[in-house]
mmCIF file of C-alpha atoms in Angstrom:
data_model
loop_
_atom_site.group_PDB
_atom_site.id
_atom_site.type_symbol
_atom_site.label_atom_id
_atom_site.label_comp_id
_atom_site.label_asym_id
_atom_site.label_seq_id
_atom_site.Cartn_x
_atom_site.Cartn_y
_atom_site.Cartn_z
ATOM 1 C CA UNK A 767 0.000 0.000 0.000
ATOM 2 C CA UNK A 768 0.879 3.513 -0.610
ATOM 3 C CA UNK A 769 1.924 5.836 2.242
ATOM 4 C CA UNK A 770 2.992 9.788 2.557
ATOM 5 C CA UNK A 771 4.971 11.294 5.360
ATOM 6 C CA UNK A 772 6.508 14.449 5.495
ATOM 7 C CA UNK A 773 7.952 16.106 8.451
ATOM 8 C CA UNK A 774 8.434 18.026 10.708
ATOM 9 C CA UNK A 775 5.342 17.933 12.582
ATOM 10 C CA UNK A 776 5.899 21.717 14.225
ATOM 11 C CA UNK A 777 8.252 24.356 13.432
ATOM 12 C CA UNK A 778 8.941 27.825 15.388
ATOM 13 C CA UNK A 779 11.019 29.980 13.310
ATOM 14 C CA UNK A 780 12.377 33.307 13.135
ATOM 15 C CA UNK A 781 12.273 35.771 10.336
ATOM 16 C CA UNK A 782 15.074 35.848 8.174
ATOM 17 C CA UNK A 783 15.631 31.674 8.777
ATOM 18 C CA UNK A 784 15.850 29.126 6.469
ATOM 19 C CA UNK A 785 13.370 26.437 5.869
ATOM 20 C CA UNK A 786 13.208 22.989 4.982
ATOM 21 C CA UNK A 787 10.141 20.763 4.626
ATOM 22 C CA UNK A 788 10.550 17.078 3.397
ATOM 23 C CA UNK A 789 7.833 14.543 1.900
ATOM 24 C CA UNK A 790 8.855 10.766 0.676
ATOM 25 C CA UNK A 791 6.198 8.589 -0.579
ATOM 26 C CA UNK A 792 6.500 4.976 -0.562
ATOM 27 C CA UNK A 793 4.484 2.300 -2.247
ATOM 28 C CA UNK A 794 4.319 3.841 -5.933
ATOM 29 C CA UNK A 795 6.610 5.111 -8.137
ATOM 30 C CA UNK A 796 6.769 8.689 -10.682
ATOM 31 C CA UNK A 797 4.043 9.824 -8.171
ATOM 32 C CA UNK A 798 1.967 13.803 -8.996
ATOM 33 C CA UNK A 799 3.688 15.240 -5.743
ATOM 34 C CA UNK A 800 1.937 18.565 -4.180
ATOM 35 C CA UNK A 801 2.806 21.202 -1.644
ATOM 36 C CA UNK A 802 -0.102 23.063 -0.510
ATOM 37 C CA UNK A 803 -0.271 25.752 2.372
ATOM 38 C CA UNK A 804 -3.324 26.452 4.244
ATOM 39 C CA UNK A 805 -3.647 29.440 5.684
ATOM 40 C CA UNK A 806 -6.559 29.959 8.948
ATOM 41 C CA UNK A 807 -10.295 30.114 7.249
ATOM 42 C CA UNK A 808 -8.891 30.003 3.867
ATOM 43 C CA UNK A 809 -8.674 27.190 1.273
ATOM 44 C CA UNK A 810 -5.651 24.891 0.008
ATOM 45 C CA UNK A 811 -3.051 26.943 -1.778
ATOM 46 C CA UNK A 812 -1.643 25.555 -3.972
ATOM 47 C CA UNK A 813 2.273 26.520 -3.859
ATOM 48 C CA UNK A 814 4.271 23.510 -6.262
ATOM 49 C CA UNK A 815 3.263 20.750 -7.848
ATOM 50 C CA UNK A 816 6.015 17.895 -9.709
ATOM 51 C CA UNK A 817 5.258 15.223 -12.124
ATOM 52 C CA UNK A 818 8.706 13.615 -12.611
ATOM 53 C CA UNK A 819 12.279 14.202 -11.019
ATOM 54 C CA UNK A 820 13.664 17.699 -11.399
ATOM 55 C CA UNK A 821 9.894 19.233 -13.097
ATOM 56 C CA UNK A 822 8.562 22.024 -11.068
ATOM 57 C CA UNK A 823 6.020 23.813 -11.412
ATOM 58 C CA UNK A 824 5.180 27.163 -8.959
ATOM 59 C CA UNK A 825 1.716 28.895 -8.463
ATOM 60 C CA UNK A 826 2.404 31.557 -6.500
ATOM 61 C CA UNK A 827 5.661 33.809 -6.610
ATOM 62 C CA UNK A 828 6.703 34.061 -3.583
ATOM 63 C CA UNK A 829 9.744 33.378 -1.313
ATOM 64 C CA UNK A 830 9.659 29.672 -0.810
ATOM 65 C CA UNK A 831 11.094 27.007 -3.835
ATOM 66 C CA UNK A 832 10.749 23.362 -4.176
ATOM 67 C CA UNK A 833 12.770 20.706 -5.605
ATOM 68 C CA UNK A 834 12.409 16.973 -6.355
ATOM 69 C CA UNK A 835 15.704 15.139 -6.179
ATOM 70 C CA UNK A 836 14.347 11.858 -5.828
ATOM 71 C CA UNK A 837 11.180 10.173 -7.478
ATOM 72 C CA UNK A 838 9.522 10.036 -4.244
ATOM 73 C CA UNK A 839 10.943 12.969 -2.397
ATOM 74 C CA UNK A 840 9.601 16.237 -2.210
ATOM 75 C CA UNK A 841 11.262 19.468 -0.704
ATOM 76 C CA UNK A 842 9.777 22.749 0.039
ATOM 77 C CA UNK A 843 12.245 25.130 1.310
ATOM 78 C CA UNK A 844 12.913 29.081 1.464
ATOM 79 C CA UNK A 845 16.009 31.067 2.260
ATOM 80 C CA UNK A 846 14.570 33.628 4.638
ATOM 81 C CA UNK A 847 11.177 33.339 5.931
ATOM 82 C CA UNK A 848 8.611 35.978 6.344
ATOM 83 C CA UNK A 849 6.134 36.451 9.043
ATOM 84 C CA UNK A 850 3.451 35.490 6.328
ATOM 85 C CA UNK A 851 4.826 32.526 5.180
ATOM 86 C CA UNK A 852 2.980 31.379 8.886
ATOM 87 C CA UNK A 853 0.864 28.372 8.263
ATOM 88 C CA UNK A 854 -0.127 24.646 8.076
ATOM 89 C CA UNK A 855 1.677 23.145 4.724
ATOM 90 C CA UNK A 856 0.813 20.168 3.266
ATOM 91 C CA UNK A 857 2.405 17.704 1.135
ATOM 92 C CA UNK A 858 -0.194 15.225 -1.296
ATOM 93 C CA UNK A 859 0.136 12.710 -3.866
ATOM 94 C CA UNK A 860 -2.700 12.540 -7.026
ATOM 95 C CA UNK A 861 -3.678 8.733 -6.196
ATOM 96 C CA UNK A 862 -3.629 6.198 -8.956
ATOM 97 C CA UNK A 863 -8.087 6.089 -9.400
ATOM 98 C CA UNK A 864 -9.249 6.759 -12.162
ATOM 99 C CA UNK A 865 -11.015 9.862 -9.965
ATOM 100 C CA UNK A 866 -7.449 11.075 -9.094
ATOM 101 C CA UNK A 867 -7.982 11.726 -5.156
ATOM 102 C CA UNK A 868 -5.330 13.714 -3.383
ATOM 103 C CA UNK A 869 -3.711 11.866 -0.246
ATOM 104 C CA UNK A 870 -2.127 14.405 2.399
ATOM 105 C CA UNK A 871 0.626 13.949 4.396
ATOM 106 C CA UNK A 872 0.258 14.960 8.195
ATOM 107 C CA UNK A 873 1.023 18.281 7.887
ATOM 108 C CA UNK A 874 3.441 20.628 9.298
ATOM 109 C CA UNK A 875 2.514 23.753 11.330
ATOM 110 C CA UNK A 876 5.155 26.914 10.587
ATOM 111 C CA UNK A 877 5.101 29.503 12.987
ATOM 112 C CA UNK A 878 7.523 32.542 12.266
ATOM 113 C CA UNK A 879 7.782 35.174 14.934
ATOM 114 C CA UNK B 673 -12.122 33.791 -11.849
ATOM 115 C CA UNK B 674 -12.295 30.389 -9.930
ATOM 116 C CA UNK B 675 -14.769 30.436 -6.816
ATOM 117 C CA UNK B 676 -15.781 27.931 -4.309
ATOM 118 C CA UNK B 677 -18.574 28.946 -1.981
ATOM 119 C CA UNK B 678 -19.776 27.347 1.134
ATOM 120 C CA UNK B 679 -20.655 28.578 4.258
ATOM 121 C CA UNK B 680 -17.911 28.951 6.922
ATOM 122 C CA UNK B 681 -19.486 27.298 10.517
ATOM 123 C CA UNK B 682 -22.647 25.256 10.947
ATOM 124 C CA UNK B 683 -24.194 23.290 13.754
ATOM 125 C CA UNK B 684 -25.464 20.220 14.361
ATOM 126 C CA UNK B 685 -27.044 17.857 17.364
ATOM 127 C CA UNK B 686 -26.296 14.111 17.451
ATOM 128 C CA UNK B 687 -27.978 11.653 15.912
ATOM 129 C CA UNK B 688 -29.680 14.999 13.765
ATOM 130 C CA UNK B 689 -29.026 15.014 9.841
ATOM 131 C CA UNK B 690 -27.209 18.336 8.223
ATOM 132 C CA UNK B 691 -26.806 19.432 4.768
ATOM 133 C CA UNK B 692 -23.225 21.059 3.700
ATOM 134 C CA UNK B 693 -24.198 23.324 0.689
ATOM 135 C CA UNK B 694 -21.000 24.384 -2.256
ATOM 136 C CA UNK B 695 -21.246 26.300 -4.968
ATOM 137 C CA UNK B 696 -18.773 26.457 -7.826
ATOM 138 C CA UNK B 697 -17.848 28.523 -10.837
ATOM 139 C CA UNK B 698 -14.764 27.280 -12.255
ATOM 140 C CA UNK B 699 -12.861 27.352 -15.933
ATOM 141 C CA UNK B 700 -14.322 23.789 -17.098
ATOM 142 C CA UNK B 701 -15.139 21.153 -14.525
ATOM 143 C CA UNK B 702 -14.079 17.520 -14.320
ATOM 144 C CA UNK B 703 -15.219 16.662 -10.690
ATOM 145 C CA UNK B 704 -16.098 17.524 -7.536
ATOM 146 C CA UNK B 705 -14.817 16.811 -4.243
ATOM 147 C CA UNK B 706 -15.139 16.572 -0.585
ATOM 148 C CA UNK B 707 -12.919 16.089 2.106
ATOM 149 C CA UNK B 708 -13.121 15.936 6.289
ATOM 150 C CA UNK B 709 -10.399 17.314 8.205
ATOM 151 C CA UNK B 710 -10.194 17.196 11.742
ATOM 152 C CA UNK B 711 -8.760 20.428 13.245
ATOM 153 C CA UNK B 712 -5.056 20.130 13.407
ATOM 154 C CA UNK B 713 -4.570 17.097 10.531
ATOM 155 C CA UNK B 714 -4.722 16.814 7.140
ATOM 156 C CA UNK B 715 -7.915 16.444 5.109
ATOM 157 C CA UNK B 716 -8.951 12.940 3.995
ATOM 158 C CA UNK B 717 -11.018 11.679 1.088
ATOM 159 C CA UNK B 718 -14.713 11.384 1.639
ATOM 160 C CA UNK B 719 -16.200 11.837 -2.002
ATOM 161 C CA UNK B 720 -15.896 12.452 -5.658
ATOM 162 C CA UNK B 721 -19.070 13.588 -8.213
ATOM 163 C CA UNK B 722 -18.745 13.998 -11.802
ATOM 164 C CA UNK B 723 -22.192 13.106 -12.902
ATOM 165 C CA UNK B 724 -24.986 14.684 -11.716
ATOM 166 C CA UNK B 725 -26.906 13.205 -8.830
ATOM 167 C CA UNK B 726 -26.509 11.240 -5.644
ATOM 168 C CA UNK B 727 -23.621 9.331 -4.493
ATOM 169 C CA UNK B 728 -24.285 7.212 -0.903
ATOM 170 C CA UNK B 729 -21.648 5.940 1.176
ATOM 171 C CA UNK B 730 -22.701 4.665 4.333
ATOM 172 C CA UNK B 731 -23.814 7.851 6.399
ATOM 173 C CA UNK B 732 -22.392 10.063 3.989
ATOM 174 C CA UNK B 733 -24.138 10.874 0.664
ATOM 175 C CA UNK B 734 -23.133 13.458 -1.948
ATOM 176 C CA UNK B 735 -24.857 14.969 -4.601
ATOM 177 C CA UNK B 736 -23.933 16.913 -7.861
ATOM 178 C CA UNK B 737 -25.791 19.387 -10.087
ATOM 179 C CA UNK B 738 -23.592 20.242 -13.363
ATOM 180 C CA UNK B 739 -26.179 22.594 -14.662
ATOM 181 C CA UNK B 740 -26.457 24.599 -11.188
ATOM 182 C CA UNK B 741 -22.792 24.485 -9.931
ATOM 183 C CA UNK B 742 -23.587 23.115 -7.062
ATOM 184 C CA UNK B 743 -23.075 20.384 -4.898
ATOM 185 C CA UNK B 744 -24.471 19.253 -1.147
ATOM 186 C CA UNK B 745 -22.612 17.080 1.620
ATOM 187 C CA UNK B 746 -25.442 15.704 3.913
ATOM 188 C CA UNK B 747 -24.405 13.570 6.643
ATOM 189 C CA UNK B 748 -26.886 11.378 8.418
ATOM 190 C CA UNK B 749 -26.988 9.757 12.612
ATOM 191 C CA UNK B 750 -24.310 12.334 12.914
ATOM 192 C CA UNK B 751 -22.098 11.221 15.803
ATOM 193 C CA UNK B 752 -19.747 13.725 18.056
ATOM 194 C CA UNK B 753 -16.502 12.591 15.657
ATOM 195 C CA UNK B 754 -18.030 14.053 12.987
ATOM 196 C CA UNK B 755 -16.883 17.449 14.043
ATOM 197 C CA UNK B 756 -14.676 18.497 11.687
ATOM 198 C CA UNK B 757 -14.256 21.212 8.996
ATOM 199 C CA UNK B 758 -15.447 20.075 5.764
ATOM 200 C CA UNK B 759 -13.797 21.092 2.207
ATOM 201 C CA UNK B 760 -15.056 21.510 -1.591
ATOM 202 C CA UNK B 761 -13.181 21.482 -4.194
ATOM 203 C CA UNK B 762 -13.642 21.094 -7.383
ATOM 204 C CA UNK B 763 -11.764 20.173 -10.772
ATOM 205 C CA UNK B 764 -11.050 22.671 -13.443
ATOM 206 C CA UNK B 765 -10.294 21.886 -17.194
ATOM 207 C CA UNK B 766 -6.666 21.698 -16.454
ATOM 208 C CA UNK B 767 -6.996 18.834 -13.641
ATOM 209 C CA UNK B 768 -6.537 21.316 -10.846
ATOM 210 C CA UNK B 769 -8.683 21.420 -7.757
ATOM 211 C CA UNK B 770 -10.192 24.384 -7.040
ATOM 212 C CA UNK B 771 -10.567 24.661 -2.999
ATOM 213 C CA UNK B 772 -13.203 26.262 -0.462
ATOM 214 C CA UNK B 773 -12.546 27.977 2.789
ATOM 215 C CA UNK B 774 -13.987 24.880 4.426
ATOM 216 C CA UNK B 775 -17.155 24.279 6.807
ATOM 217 C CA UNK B 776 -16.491 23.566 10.266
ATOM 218 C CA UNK B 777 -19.170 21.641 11.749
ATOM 219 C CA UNK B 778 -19.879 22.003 15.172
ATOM 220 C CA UNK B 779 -22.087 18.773 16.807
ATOM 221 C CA UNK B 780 -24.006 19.738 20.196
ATOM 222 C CA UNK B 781 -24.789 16.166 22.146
#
């Protein structure tokens, strides 16, 4: 069976830090990888999505940047963080039914202060 | 532009039945989609609709109206884990999901 983790769980940060978020999937291979964030009373945002090793594609400009140097690893990350980059981010794979249902990892809560 | 509508809070006593309402308006469609998520996790699958009408699954049913842009959630025997914020989204013509704000669901015993 296919599984999702990505970690960490909880992150207290500082402006100006780095960040790095990792997701691995296991059970599938050349998995639709996702990083959403989801900010309080708003919807999924959609922030990178990859469909093969290396292939990136961004939404939103912003600060943060992804990469995919493994078929099932997925990497959100940023340089400096900004007080608005505060938020619960989640990592998903497009499942392999025909009606292409997202599975989420557990999530990680940023805080920057 | 994209929109997802559905209402932000709604409450509910056990064992009572309640109706999540979502309306969509979206750049092609390809399917709709709801999904529970209990405060502090991630979301999980409950349903998909791509033809119009009702889809039942257990105490859950979900129904789809192409032609309105519109789609309900209606839980049944609702028990206290069933509070949870519930999400819409929907698929455009590109295969992206389009996501709502979310309705948390408060349950009263």
């Amino acid at each position: 069976s296919q599984t999702i983790h990505q970690w960490p769980a909880t992150l207290v940060q500082p402006v100006g830090s780095p960040l790095s978020l990792e997701c691995t999937v296991e059970g599938t291979s050349n998995p639709n990888l996702y990083w959403y964030r989801q900010a309080a009373g708003r919807g999924l945002q959609l922030l990178f999505y990859s469909v093969g090793i290396g292939q990136i594609s961004s939404e939103v400009p912003q600060n943060l940047s992804a990469s995919r140097p493994q078929d099932r690893q997925f990497i959100l990350s940023s340089k400096k963080l900004l007080l608005s980059d505060s938020g619960f981010y989640l990592c998903a794979w497009k499942g392999l039914a025909d009606t292409g249902e997202l599975f989420f990892g557990e999530g990680s809560r940023l805080t920057v202060l | 532009g994209q929109n997802i509508d559905q209402p932000t809070e709604m409450t509910a006593t056990e064992g009572a039945i309640v109706q999540i309402n979502c309306t969509y308006q979206t750049s092609g469609f390809n399917g709709l989609f709801w999904y529970q998520q209990h405060a502090g996790e991630a979301p999980t699958f409950l349903s998909y609709n791509v033809l119009d009408g009702l889809e039942e699954k257990g105490r859950f049913s979900s129904f789809l109206s192409r032609s309105k842009g519109y789609s309900y959630l209606l839980l049944k025997e609702l028990q206290m884990k069933d509070s949870a914020s519930y999400l819409c989204a929907a698929l455009d013509s590109n295969y992206q999901l389009i996501w709502g704000a979310g309705t948390k669901l408060i349950i009263k015993p």
